[in-house]
Coordinates of C-alpha atoms in Angstrom, one line a residue:
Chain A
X24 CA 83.3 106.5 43.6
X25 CA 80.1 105.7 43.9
X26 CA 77.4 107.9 44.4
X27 CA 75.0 107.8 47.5
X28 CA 71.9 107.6 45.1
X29 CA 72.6 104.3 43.6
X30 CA 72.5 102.9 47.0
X31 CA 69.2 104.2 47.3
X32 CA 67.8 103.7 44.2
X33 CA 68.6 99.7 44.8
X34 CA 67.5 100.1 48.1
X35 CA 64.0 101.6 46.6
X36 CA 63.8 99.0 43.9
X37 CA 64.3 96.0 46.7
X38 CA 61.9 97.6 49.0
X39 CA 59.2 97.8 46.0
X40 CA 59.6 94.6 45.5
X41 CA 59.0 93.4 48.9
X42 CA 55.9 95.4 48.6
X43 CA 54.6 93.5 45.5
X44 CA 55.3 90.1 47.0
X45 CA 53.5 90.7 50.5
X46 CA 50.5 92.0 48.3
X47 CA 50.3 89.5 45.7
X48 CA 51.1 85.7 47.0
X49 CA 49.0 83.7 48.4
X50 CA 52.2 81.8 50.3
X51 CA 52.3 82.7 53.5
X52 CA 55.7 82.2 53.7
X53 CA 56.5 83.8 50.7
X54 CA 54.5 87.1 52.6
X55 CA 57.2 86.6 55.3
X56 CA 60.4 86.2 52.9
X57 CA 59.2 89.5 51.5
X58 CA 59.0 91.2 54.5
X59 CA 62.6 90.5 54.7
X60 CA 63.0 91.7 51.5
X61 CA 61.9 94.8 53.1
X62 CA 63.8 94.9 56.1
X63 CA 67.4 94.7 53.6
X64 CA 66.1 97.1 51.8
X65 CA 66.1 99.1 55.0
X66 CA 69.5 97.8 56.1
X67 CA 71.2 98.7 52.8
X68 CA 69.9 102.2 53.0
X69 CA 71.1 102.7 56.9
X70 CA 74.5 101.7 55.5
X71 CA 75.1 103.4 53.2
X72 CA 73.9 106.6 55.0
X73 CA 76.5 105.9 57.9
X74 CA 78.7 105.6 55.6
X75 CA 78.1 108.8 53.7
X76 CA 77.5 111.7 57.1
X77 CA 81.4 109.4 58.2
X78 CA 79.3 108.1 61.7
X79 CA 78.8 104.4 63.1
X80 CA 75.3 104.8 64.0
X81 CA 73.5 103.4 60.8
X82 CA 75.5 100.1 61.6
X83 CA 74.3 100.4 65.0
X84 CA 70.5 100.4 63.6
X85 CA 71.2 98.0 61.1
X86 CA 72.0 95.7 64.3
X87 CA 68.7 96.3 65.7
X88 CA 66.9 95.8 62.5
X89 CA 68.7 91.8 62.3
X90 CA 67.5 91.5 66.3
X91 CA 63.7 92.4 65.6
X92 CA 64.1 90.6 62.0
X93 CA 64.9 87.2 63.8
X94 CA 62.7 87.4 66.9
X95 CA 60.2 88.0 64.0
X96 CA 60.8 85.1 62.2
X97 CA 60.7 83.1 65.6
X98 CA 57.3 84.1 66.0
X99 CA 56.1 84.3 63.2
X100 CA 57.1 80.5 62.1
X101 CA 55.6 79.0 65.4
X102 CA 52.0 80.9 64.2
X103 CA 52.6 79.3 60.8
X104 CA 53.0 76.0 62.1
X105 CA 50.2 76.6 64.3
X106 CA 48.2 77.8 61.2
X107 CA 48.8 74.2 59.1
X108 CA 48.4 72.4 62.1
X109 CA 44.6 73.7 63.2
X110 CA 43.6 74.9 59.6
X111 CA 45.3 72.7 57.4
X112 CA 46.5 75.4 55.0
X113 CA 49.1 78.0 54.5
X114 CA 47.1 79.7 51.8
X115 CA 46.4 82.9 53.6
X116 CA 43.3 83.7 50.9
X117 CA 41.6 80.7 53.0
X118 CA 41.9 82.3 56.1
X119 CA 38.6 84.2 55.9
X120 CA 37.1 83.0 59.5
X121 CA 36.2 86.7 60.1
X122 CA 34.5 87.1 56.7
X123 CA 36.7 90.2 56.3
Chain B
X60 CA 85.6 102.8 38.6
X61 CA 86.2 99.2 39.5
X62 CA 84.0 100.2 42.5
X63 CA 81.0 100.8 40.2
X64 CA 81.2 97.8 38.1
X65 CA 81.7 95.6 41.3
X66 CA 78.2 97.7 42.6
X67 CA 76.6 97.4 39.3
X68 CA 77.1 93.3 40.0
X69 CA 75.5 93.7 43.2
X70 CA 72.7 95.5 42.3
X71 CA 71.5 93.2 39.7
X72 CA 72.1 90.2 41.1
X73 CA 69.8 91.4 44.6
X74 CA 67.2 92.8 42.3
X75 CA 67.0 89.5 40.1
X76 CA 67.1 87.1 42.8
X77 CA 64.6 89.4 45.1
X78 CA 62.5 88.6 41.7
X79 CA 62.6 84.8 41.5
X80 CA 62.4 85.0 45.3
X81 CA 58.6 86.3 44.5
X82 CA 58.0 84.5 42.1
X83 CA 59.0 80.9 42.6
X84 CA 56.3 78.1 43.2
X85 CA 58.5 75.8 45.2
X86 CA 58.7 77.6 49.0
X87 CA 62.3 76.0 48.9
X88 CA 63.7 77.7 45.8
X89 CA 62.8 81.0 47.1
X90 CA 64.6 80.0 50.1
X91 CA 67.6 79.2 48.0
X92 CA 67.4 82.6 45.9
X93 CA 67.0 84.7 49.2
X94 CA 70.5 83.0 50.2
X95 CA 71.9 84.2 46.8
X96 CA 70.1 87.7 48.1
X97 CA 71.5 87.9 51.4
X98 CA 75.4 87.1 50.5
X99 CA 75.6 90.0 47.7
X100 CA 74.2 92.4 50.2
X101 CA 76.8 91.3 52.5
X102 CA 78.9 91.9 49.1
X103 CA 76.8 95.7 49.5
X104 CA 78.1 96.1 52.8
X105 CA 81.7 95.4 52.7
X106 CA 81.5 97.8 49.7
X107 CA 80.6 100.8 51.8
X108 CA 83.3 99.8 54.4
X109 CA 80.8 97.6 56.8
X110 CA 83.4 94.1 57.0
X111 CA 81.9 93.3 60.3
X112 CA 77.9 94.0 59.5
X113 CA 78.8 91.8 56.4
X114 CA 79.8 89.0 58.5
X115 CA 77.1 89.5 60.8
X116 CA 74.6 89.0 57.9
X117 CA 75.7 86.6 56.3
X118 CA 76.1 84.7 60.1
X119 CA 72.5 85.5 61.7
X120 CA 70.7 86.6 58.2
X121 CA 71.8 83.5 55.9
X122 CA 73.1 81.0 59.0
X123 CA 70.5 80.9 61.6
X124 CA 66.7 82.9 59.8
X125 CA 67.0 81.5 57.0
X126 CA 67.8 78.0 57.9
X127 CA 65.0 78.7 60.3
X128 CA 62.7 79.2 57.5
X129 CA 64.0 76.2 55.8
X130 CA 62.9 73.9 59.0
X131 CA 59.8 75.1 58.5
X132 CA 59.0 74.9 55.2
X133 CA 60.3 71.1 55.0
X134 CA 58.3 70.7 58.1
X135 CA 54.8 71.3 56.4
X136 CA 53.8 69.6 53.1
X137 CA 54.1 71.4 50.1
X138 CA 52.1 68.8 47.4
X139 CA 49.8 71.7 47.3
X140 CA 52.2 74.0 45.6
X141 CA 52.8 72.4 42.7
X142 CA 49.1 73.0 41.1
X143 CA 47.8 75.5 43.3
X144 CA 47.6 79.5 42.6
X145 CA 50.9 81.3 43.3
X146 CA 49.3 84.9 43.3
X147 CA 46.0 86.1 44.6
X148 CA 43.5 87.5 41.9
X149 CA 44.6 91.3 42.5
X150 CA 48.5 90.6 41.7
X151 CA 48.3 92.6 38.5
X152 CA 46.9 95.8 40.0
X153 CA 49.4 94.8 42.9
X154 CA 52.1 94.5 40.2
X155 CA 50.7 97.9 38.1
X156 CA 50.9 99.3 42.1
X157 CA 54.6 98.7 42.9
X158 CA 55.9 99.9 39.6
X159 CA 54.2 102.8 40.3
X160 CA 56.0 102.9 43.4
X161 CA 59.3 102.6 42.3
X162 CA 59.2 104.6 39.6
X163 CA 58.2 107.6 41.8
X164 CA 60.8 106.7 44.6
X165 CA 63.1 106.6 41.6
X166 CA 62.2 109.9 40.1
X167 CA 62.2 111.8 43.5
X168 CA 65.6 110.6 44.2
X169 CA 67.3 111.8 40.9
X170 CA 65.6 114.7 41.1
X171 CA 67.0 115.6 44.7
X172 CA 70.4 116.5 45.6
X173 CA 72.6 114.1 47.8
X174 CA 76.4 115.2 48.7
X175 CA 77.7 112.4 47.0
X176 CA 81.6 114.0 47.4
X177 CA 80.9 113.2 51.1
X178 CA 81.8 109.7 50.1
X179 CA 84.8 110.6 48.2
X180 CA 86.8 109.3 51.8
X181 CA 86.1 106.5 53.7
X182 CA 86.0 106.3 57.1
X183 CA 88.6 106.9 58.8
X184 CA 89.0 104.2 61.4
X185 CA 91.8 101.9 62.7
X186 CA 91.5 98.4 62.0
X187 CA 88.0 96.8 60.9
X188 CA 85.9 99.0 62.8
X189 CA 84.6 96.9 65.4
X190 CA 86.2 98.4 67.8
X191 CA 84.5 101.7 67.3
X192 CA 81.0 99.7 67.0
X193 CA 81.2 98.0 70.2
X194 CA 82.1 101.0 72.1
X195 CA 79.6 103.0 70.6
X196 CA 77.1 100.0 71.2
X197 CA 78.0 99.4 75.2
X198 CA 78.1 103.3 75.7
X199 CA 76.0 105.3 74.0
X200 CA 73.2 102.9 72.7
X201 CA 73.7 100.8 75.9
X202 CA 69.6 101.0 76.8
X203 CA 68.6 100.0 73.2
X204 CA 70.7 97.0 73.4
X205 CA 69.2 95.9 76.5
X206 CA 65.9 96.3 75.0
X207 CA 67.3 94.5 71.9
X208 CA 67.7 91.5 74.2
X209 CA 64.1 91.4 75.8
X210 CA 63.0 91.8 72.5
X211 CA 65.1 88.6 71.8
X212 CA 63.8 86.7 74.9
X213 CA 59.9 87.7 74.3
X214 CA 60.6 86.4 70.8
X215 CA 61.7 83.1 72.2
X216 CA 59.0 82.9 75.2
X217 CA 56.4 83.7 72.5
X218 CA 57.6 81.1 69.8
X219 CA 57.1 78.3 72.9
X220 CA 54.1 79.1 74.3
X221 CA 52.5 79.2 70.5
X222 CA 53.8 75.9 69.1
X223 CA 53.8 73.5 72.3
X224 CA 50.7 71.7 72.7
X225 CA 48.3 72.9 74.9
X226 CA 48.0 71.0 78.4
X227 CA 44.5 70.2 78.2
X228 CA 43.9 68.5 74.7

């Protein structure tokens, strides 16, 4: 069988890597495909820890995770679009209105 | 043993396509690779006996976000892409910073203890499962779903109000 830390470790490894990407593009869409990253990094941990304690509530939270993740993605594309559309970029280095 | 080379599959296949996904110029092939991404973890979950979040991931996660994102991305122009900067000018500290990460992450886990015998049975449960999920979702977690839905609907209100054009210009 498997063991329950191999899940994790994948799990870790995914979710680092989500990290990196948020951190490091300049795409914000890439920024938002990485946050995803980390939100099945999430997903595949939940699971695997219902799985392990033999109870139905991880997959429960795992659901709740997908709802949030698209009503994220809804709102988050329509602020994108609204980004090109007044600034004219989706570099989000460019963004520096507030001189932050 | 099957079991492990089938995981062993999995796992490398997410972690290499999480790492193109990151590191493509083209918005579109990232798209692609996070499609490869999302069906193996589907792959994940029907390994650890989850058929019907598997189908619900590859349905919502790879059929309706990600095509979502794929609108988008052939909505806006991406001439841009092919010569500008893909990272910002801190991505090899950012890198450094991640393997950092995991490495610790890694090194706590295989130090700790996990009652990996637990998983020596599977769940016991008749049929696929979904029986047991719905119940437990219309019972017990009957308030979070509800809030799961006005989450939904402020989602959709929000994503309206931002891209329709405003009535006075």
């Amino acid at each position: 069988m498997i063991p329950l830390s191999w899940y994790i470790i994948l799990s870790a490894a995914l979710f680092t890597i989500g990290i990196v990407g948020v951190l490091s593009r300049r795409n914000i869409f890439i920024i938002l495909m990485s946050m995803e990253l980390m939100l099945n990094a999430a997903n595949i941990n939940l699971v695997a820890f219902s799985h392990y304690s033999q109870t139905l509530t991880g997959q429960i939270f795992v659901m709740f995770v997908i709802t949030v993740a698209a009503a994220e993605a809804a709102v988050a594309l329509a602020i994108i679009i609204l980004l090109s559309r007044n600034r004219g970029s989706i570099y989000v280095d460019e963004f520096n209105i507030m001189k932050g | 043993m099957v079991n492990q080379v089938i995981f062993f599959y999995f796992a490398v296949v997410i972690l290499a396509s999480a790492i193109l996904t990151i590191t493509q110029r083209n918005p579109i092939h990232s798209v692609m690779f996070m499609l490869l991404l999302f069906f193996h973890i589907a792959g994940v979950f029907v390994l650890l006996n989850a058929e019907f979040l598997a189908a619900v991931q590859l349905i919502v996660y790879a059929g309706a976000i990600l095509i979502l994102y794929l609108f988008v991305v052939m909505l806006l122009n991406v001439d841009r892409e092919s010569t500008a900067a893909r990272a910002n000018r801190f991505w090899p500290w950012m890198a450094g910073f991640g393997v950092v990460i995991a490495a610790e992450v890694i090194l706590l886990i295989v130090r700790g203890t996990f009652p990996s015998e637990a998983g020596q049975q599977p769940m016991r449960l008749a049929g696929s499962g979904v029986k047991e999920l719905g119940e437990l979702l219309y019972q017990k977690y009957l308030v979070p779903f509800e809030v799961a839905s006005i989450i939904l609907l402020v989602g959709l209100v929000g994503a309206v109000m931002l891209a329709k054009k405003r009535a006075s210009d």
